[in-house]
Tab-separated table of C-alpha atoms in Angstrom:
chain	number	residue	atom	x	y	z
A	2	UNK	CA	19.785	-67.959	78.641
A	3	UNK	CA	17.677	-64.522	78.614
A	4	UNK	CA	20.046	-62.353	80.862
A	5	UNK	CA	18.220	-60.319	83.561
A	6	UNK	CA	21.138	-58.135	84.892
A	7	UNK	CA	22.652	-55.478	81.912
A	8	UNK	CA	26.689	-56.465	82.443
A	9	UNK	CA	28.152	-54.109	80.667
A	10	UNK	CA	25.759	-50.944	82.153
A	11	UNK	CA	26.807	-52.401	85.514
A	12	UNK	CA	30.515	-52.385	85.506
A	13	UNK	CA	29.862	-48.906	83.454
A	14	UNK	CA	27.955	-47.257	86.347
A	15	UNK	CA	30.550	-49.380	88.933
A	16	UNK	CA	33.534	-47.314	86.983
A	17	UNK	CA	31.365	-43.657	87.289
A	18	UNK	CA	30.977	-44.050	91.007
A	19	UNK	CA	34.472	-45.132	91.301
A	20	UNK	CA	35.627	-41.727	89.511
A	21	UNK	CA	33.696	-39.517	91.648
A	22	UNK	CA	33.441	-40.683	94.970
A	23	UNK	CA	31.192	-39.486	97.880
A	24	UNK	CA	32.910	-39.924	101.224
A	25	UNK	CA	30.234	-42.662	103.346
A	26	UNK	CA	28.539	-44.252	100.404
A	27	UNK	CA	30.613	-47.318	100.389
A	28	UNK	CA	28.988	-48.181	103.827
A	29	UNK	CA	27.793	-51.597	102.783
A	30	UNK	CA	30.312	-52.570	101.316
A	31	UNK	CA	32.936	-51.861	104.381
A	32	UNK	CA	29.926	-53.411	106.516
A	33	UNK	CA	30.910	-56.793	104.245
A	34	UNK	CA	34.353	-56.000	104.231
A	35	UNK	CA	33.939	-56.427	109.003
A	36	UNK	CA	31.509	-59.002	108.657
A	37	UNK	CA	33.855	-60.963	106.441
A	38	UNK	CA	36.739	-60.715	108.527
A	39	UNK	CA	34.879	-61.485	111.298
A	40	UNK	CA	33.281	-64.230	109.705
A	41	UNK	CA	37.181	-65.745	108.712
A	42	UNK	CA	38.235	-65.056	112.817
A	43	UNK	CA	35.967	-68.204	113.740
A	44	UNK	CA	37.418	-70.953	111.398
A	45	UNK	CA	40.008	-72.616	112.370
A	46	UNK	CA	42.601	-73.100	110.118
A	47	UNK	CA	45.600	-71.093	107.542
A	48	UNK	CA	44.885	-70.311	104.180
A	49	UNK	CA	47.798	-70.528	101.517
A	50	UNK	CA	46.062	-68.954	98.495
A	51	UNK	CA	42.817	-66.425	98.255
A	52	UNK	CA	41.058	-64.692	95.587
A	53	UNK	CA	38.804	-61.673	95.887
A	54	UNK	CA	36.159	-62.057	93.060
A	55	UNK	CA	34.506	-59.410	91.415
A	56	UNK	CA	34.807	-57.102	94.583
A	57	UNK	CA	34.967	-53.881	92.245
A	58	UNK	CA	37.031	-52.258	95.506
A	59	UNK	CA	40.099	-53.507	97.629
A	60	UNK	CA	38.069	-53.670	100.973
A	61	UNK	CA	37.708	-57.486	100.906
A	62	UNK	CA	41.527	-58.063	100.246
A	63	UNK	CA	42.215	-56.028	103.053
A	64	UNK	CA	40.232	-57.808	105.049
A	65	UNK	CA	41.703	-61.155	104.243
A	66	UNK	CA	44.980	-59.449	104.787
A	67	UNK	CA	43.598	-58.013	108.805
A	68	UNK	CA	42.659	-61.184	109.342
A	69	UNK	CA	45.985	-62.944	109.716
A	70	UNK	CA	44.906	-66.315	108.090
A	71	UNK	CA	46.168	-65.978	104.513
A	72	UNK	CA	49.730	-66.018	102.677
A	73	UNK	CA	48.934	-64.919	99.581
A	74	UNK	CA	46.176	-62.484	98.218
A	75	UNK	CA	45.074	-62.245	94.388
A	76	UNK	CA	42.642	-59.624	93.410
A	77	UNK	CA	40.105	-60.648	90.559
A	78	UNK	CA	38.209	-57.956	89.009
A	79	UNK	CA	36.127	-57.407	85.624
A	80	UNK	CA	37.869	-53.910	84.832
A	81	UNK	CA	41.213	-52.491	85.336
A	82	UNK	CA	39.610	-48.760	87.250
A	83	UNK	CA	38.674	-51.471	89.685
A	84	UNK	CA	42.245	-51.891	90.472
A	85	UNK	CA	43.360	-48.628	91.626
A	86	UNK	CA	46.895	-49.966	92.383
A	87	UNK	CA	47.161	-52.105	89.146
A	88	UNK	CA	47.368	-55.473	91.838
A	89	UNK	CA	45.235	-58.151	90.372
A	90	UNK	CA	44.057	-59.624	87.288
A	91	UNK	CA	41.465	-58.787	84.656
A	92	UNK	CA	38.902	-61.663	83.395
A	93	UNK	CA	35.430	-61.215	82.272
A	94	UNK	CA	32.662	-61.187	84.715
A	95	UNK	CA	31.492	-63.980	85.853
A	96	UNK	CA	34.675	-65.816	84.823
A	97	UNK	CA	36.924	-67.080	86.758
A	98	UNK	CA	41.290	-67.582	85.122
A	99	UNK	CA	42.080	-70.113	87.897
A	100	UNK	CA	43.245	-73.853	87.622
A	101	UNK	CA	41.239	-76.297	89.156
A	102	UNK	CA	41.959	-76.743	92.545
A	103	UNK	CA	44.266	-74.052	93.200
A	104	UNK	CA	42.690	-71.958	95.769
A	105	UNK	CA	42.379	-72.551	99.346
A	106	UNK	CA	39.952	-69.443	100.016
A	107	UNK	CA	37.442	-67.687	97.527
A	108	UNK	CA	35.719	-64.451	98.601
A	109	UNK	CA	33.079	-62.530	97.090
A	110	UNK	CA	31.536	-59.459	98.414
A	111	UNK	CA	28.328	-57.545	96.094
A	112	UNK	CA	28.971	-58.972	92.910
A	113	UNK	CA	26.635	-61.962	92.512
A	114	UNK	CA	23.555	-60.248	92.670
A	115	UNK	CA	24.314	-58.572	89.815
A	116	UNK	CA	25.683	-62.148	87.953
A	117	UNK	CA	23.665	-63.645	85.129
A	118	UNK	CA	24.269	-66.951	85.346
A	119	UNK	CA	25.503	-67.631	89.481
A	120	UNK	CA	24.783	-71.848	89.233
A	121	UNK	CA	27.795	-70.950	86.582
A	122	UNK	CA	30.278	-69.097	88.847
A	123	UNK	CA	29.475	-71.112	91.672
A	124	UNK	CA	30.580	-74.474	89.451
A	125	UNK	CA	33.876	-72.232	88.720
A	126	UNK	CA	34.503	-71.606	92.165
A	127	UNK	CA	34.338	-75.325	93.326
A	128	UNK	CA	36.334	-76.106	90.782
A	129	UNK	CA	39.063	-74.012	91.604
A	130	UNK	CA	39.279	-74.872	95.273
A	131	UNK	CA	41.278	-77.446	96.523
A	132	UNK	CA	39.649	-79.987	99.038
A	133	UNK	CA	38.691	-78.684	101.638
A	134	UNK	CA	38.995	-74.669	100.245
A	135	UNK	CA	36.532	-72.603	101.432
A	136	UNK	CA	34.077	-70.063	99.843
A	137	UNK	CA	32.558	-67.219	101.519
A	138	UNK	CA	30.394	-64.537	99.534
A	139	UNK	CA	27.958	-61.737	100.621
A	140	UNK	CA	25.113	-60.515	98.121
A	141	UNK	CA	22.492	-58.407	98.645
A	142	UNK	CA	19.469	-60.361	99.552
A	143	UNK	CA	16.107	-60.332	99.060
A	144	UNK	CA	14.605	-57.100	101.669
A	145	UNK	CA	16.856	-55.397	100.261
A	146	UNK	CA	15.256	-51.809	99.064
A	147	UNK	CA	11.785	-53.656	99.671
A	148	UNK	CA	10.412	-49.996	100.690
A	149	UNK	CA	12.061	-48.631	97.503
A	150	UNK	CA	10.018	-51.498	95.289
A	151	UNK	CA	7.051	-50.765	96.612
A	152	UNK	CA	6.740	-47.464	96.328
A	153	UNK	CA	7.591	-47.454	93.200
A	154	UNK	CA	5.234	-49.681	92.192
A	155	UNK	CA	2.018	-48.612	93.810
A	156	UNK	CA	2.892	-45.054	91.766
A	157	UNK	CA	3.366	-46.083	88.684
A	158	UNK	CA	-0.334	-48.393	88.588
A	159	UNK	CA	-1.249	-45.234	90.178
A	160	UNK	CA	-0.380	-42.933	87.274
A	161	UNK	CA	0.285	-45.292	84.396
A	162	UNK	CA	-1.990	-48.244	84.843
A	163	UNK	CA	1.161	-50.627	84.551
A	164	UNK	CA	5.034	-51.597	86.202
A	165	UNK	CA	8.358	-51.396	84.632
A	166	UNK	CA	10.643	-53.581	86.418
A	167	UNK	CA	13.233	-50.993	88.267
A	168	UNK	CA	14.664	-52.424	91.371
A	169	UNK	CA	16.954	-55.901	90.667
A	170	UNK	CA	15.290	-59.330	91.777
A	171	UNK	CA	17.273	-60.735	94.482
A	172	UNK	CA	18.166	-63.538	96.615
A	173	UNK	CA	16.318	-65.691	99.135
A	174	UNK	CA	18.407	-66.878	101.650
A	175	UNK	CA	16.928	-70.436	101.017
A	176	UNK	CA	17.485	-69.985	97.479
A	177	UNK	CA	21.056	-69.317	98.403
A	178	UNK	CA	21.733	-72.757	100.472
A	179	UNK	CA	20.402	-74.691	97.743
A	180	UNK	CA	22.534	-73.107	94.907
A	181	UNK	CA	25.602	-74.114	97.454
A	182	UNK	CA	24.342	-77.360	97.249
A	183	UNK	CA	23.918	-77.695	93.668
A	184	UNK	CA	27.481	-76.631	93.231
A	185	UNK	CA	28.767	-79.465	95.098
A	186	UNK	CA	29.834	-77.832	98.157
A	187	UNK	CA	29.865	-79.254	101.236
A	188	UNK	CA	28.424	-77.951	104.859
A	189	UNK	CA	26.182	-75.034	102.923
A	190	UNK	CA	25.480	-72.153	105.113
A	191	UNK	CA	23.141	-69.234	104.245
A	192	UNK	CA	22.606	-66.408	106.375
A	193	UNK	CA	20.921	-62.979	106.859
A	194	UNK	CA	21.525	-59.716	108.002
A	195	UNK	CA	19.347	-56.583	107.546
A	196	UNK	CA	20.479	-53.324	108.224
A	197	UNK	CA	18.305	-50.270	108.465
A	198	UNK	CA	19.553	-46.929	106.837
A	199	UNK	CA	17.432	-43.770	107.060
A	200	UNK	CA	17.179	-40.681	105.046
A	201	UNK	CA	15.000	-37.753	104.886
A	202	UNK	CA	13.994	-38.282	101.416
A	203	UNK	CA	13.897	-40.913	98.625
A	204	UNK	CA	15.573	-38.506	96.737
A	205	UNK	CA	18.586	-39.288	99.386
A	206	UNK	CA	18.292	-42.867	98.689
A	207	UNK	CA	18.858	-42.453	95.342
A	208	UNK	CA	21.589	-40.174	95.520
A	209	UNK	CA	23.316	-42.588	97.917
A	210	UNK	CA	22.197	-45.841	95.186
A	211	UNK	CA	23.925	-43.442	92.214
A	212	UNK	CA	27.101	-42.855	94.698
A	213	UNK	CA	27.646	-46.953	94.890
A	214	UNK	CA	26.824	-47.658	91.633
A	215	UNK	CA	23.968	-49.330	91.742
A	216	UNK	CA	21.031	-47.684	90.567
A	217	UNK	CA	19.120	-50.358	87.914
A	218	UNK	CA	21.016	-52.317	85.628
A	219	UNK	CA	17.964	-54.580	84.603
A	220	UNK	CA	17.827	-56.000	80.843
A	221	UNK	CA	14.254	-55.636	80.738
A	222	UNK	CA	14.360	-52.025	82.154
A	223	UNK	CA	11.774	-49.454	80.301
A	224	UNK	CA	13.865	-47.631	77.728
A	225	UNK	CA	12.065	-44.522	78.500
A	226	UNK	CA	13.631	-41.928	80.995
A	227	UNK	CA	10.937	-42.052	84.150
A	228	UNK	CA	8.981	-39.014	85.022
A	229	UNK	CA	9.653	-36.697	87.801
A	230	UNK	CA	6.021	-37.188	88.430
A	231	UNK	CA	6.530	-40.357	88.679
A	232	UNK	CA	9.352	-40.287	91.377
A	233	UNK	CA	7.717	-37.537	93.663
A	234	UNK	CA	4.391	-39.378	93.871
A	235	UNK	CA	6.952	-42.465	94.961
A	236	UNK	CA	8.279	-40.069	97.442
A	237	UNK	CA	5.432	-39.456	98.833
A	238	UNK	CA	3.644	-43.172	99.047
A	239	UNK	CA	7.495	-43.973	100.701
A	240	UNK	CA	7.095	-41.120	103.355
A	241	UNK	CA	3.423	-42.096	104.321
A	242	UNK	CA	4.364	-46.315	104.137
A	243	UNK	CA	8.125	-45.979	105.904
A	244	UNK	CA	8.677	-42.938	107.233
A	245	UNK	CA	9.422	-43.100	111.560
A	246	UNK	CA	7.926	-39.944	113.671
A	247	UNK	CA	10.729	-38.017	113.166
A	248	UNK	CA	9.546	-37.911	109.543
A	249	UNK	CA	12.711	-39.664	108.080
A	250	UNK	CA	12.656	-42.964	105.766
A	251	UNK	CA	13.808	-46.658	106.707
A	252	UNK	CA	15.457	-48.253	104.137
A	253	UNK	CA	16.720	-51.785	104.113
A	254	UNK	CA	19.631	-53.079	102.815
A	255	UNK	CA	20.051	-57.090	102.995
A	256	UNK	CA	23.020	-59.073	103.291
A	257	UNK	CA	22.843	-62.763	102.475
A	258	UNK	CA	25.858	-64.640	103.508
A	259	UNK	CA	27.025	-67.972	101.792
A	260	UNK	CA	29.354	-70.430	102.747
A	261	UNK	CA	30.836	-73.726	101.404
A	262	UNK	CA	33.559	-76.212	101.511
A	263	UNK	CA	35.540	-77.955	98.744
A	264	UNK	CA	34.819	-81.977	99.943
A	265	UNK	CA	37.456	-83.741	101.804
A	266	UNK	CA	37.694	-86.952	103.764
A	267	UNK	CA	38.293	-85.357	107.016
A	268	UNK	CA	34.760	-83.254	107.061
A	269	UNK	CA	32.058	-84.047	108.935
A	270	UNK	CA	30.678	-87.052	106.926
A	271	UNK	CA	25.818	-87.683	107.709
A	272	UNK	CA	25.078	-90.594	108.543
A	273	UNK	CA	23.964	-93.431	105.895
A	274	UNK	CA	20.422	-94.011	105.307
A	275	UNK	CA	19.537	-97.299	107.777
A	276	UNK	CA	22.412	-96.526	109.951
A	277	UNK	CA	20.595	-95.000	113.028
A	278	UNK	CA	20.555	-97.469	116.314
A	279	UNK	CA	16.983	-96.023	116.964
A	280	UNK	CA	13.757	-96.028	115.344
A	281	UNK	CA	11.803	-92.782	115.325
A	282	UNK	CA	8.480	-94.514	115.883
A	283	UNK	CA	10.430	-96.035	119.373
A	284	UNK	CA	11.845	-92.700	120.337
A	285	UNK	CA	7.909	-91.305	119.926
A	286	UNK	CA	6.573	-94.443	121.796
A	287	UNK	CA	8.642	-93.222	125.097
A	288	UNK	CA	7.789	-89.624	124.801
A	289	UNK	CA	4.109	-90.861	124.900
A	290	UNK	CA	4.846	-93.403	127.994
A	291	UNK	CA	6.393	-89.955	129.937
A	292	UNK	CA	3.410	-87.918	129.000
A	293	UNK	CA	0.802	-90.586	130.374
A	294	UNK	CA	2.459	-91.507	133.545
């Protein structure tokens, strides 16, 4: 398989931010870090074991541990600068070091978008959970930096005649249900949430994107350092497209939210094909009588 997503650039520009850290920039991911305890406040039930995946920073294991609904917490991450404290394991990306069905919780938080081969770590993590385990991940979806993609687009045709992919493809929400499904876990939720950021330039975007590490890892990226023409004519097409009267930029950053269970007996089971005590064409017959009389 032709990877899209540069692995090794990726953890490498994960490990620079992590060195020199700017105080706010890990907003989304302590956004996740709520939402997911949040998220783990409305199901009802104790978790033995969890694993944080891939979630480069201990924000989502502290949020299982604020939650109150797990014993035991195991870090998982793809490089040891990711594990400040030296708590976890090591494994490559992607890869999960578990048994199967040895987890009762798995958690990811903005990892997968930058995964390869997801169908594959999604197979992994159903085969680690025990029935009825639970996963519950958070990538960044598909509006994410829409304004950012555009821009950039309509100046390079503008100046070079041509595109080179640099903003990562992401997920559709739909596309994310379905991959639950294909992995064999049950009750697949996906979910949205778009939050708005502004800043007075692009230039601020990027500085911010640079900050959390993830400024383009693409495979297929040009080779060729870009312009500065190129990124103040972007600046400008952003600040006439998506700038509000005040005269600073929106940007969007979008979190799609998967869940799925491990199967088990005692879930909610549909209903077999042929087993419904009413037709559809008799239920439509009697909405017809009530509209006529």
């Amino acid at each position: 398989m032709q990877p899209i997503i540069d692995t090794s650039l990726w953890l490498a520009r994960k490990r620079r931010a992590l060195a020199r850290p700017v105080p706010g920039a890990d907003f989304l991911m302590q956004r996740a870090a709520e939402d997911l305890e949040l998220r783990l406040s409305t199901v009802g039930k104790r978790f033995s074991r969890a694993a944080a995946l891939f979630c480069q920073t201990g924000a989502a294991a502290e949020a299982l541990a604020a939650s109150g609904k797990v014993d035991e917490i195991e870090r998982i991450e793809a490089d040891p600068a990711f594990l400040s404290d030296g708590a976890g394991r090591i494994a490559p990306f992607e890869t999960l070091p578990f048994e199967p069905e040895s987890l009762d919780l798995a958690v990811s938080l903005l990892s997968m978008q930058a995964m390869n081969d997801i169908p594959g770590f999604l197979a992994q993590v159903r085969r680690a959970l025990k029935p009825d385990g639970l996963f519950l991940a958070a990538l960044a979806g598909a509006s994410t930096l829409a304004e950012l993609r555009e821009s950039l687009l309509a100046a390079e045709t503008e100046l070079a005649g041509g595109v080179s992919p640099r903003v990562l493809p992401f997920a559709d929400v739909r596309d994310a249900g379905a991959l639950l499904q294909r992995a064999g876990l049950a009750l697949p939720v996906a979910d949205v949430e778009d939050t708005t950021v502004r800043y007075d330039t692009l230039f601020d975007l990027a500085a911010d994107l640079r900050a959390m590490g993830e400024t383009s890892a693409l495979a297929d990226r040009s080779r060729r350092p870009a312009s500065q023409r190129l990124f103040a004519r972007a600046a400008e097409l952003y600040a006439e497209r998506f700038a509000d009267p005040d005269g600073r930029i929106r940007a969007t950053f979008s979190l799609v939210w998967m869940s799925g269970w491990a199967p088990h007996a005692s879930q909610q089971q549909p209903l077999k094909p042929g087993s419904a005590k009413a037709s559809l064409a008799a239920v439509l017959d009697r909405l017809e009588e009530g509209k006529t009389q």
